[in-house]
Short mmCIF file of C-alpha atoms in Angstrom, two decimals:
data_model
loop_
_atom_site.label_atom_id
_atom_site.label_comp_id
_atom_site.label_asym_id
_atom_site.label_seq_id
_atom_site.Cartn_x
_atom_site.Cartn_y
_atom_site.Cartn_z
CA UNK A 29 25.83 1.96 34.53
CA UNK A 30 25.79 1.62 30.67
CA UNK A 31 29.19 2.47 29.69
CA UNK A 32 29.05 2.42 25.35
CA UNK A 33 25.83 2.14 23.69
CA UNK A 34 25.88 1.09 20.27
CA UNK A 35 22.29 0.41 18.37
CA UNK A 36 21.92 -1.41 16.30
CA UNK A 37 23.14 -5.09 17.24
CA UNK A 38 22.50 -6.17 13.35
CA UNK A 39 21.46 -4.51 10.09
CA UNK A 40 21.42 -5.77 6.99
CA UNK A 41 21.60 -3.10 4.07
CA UNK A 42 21.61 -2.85 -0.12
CA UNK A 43 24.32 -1.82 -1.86
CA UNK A 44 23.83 1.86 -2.11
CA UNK A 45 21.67 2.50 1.11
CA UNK A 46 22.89 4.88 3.73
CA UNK A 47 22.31 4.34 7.12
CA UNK A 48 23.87 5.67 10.74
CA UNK A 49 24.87 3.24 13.61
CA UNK A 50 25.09 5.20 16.63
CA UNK A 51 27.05 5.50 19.81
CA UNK A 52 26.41 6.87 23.09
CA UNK A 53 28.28 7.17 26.53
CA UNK A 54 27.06 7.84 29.85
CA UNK A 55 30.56 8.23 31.75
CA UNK A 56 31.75 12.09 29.93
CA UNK A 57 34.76 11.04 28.38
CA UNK A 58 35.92 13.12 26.08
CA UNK A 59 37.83 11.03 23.23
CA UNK A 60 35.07 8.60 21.08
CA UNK A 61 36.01 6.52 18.39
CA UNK A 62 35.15 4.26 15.85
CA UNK A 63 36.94 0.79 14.44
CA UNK A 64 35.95 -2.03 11.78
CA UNK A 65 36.66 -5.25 12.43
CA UNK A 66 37.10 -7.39 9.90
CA UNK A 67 38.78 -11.38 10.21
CA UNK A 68 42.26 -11.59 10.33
CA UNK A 69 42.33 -7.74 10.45
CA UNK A 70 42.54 -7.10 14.43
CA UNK A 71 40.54 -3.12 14.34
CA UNK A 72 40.90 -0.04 12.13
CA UNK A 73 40.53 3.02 13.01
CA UNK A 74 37.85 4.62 10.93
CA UNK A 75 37.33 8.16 12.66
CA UNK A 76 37.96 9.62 16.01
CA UNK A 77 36.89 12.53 17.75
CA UNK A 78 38.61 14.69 21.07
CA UNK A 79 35.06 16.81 22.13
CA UNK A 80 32.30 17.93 20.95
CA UNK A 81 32.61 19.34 17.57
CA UNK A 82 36.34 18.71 17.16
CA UNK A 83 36.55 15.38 14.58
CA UNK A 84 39.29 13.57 12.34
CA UNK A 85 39.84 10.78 10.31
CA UNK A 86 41.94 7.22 10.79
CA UNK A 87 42.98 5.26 8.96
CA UNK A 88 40.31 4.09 7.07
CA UNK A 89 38.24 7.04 6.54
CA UNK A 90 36.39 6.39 3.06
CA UNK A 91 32.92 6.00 2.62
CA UNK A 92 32.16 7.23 6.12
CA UNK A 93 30.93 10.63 7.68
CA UNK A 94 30.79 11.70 11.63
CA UNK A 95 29.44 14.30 14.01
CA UNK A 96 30.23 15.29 17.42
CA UNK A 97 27.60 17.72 18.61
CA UNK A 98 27.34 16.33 22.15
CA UNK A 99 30.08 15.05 24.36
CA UNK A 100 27.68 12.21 24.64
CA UNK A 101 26.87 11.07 21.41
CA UNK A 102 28.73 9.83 18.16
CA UNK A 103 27.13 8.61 15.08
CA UNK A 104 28.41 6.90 12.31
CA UNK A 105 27.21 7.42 8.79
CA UNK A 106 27.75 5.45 5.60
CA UNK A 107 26.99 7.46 2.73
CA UNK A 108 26.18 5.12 0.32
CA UNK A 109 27.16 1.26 2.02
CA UNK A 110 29.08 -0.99 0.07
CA UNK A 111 30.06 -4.72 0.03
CA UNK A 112 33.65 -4.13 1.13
CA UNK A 113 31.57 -2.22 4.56
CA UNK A 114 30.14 -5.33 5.60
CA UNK A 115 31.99 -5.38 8.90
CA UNK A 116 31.56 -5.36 12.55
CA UNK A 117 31.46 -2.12 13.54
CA UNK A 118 32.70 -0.99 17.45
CA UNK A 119 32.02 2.22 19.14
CA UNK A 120 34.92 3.03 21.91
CA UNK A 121 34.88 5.99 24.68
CA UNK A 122 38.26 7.10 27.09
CA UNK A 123 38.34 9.93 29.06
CA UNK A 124 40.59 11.28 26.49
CA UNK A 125 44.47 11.79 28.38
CA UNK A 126 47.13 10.01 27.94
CA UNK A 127 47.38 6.21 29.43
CA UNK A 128 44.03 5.68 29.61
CA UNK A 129 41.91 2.95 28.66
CA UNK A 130 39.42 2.64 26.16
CA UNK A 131 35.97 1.28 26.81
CA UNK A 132 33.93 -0.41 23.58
CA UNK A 133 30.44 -0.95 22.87
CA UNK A 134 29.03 -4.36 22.16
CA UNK A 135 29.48 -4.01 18.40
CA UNK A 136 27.16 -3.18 15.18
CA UNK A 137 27.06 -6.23 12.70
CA UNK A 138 26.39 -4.97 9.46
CA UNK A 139 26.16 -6.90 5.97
CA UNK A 140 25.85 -5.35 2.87
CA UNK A 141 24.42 -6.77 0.13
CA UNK B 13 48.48 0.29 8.59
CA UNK B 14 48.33 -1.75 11.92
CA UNK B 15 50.70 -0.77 14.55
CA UNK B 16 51.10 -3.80 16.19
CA UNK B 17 51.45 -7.36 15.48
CA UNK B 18 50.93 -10.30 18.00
CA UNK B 19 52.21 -13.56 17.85
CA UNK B 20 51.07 -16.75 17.66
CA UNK B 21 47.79 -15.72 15.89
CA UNK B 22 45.94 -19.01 17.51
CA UNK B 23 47.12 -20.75 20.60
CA UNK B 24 45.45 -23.88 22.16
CA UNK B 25 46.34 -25.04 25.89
CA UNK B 26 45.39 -27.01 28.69
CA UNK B 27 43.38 -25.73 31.63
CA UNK B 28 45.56 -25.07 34.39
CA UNK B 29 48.76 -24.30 32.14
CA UNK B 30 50.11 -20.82 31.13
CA UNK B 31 49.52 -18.86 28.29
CA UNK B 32 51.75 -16.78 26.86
CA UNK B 33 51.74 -14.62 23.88
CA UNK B 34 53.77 -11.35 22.25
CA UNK B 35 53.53 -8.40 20.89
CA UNK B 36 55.92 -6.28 18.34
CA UNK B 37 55.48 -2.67 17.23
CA UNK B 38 57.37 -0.37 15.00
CA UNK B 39 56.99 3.07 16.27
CA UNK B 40 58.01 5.03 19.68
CA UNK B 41 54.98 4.38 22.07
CA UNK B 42 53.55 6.54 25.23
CA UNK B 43 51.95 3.26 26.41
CA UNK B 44 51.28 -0.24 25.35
CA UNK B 45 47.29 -2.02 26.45
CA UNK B 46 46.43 -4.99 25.69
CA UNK B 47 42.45 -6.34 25.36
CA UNK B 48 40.29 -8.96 25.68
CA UNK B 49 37.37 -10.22 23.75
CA UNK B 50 35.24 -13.25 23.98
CA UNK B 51 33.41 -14.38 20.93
CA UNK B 52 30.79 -11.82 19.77
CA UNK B 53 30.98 -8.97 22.03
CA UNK B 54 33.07 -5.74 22.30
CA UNK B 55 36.74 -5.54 23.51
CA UNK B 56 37.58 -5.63 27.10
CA UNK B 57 40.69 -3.54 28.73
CA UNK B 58 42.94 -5.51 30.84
CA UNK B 59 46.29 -3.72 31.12
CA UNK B 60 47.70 -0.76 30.39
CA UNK B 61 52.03 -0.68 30.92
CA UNK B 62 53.82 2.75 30.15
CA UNK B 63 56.43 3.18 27.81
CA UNK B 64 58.71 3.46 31.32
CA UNK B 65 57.63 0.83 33.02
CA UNK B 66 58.91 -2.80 32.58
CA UNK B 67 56.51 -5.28 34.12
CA UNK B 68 52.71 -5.05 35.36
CA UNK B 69 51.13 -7.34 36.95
CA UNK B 70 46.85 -7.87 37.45
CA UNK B 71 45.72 -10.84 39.43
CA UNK B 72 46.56 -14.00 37.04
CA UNK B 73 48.10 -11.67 34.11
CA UNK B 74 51.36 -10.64 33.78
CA UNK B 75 52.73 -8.03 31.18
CA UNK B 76 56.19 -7.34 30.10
CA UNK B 77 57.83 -4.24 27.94
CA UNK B 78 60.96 -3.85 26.58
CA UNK B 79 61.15 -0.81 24.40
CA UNK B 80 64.39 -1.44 23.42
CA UNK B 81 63.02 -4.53 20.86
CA UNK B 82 59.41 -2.94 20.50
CA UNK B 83 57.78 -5.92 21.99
CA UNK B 84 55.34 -7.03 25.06
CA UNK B 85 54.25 -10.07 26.12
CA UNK B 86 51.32 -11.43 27.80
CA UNK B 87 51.63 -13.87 30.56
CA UNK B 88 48.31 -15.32 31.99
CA UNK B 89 48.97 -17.82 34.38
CA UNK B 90 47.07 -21.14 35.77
CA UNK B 91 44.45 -20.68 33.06
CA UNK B 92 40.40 -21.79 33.10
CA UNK B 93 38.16 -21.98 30.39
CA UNK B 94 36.73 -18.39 31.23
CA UNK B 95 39.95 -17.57 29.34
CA UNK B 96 39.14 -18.45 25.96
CA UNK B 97 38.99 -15.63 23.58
CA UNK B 98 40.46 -12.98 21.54
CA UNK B 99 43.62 -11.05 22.62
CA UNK B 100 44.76 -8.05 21.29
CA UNK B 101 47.32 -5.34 22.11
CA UNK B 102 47.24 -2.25 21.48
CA UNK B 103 49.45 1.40 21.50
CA UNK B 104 49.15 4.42 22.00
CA UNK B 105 51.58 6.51 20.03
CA UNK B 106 53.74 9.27 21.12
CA UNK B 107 51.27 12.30 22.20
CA UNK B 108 48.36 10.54 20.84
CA UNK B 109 45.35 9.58 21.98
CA UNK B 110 44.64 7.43 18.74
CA UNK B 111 45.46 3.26 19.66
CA UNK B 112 46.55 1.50 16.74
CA UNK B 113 45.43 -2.55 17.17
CA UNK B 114 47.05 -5.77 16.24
CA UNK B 115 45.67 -8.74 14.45
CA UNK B 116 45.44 -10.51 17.99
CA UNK B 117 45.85 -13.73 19.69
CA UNK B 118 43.03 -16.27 19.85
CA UNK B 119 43.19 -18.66 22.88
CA UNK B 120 41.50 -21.79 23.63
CA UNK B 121 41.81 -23.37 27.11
CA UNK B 122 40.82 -26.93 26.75
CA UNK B 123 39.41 -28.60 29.79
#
């Protein structure tokens, strides 16, 4: 039972490199999302999605792109990373109603330098 | 900009004594969930109250809501060490899926 998969663990990237952390759920839920957490910060919402092909943006949107072309899967791009990206990046799946609970990956640690 | 805020942002305590920490929000709410998250891994559910319900209660935790002041608090009860970590809530607005997350609450339980 995987639950959210989220690969890679680490990554270490140069200012201006692009890169996509993905995301993948095994239990159908509709709703996927992505956060950043940063220290002190608690998560933002970066971009969410409520099926396949239907996307939006949070609340902190810049300097990031998504897909939703399977209800399974939900990448994460940065376009050209940043210092102010270096983050920890979570992954989160709910079956997409109301009152219901979110499940989160393990988390992508990324550093850009 | 973050929906909710949780107070005290670090709390230290003995093991075996209760824990208890809060929760403020600013904006009508379709339910309130708070989260766990030990050091280095990803967030773990552990409640979910609705926006009509007052108290919940799961094994050692116990949640309360009072819409009326925007706040929730988290109660956890006879604590061990197993309980040290990261706790956040978290709401769901009005007709929204989207959860908006606070700073959160970092516990220690000292043996």
């Amino acid at each position: 039972n995987a639950g959210v998969t989220q690969t890679p663990k680490f990554q270490v990237l140069k200012t201006g490199q692009s890169m996509t952390l993905q995301c993948a759920q095994d239990m159908n839920h509709e709703y996927m999302s992505w956060y950043r957490q940063d220290p002190g910060m608690g998560l933002r919402l970066i971009h969410y999605s409520v099926g396949a092909g239907i996307t939006d943006q949070g609340e902190v949107p810049n300097g990031y792109n998504v897909s939703r072309s399977t209800t399974e899967d939900f990448p994460l791009r940065l376009l050209s990373a940043a210092p102010s990206q270096t983050s920890v990046y979570f992954c989160a799946s709910s079956y997409g109603g109301l009152n219901t609970e979110a499940f989160f990956g393990q988390g992508t640690r990324l550093t850009v330098v | 900009s973050q929906q909710g805020e949780e107070d005290p942002q670090a709390l230290s305590i003995q093991e075996g004594e209760n824990a208890t920490m809060n929760c403020s929000y600013k904006t009508s709410i379709n339910n309130l969930q708070w989260y766990r998250q030990n050091s280095g891994r990803g967030l773990v559910h552990l409640i979910l109250i609705r926006s009509n319900e007052r108290e919940k209660h799961s094994g050692r935790l116990r949640v309360t809501l009072d819409t009326s002041k925007k706040s929730s608090s988290l109660l956890i009860t006879a604590s061990r060490a197993a309980d040290t970590a990261s706790y956040f809530c978290a709401t769901a607005p009005l007709n929204d899926y989207k959860l908006s997350f606070g700073a959160g609450t970092t516990v220690t339980v000292r043996a």
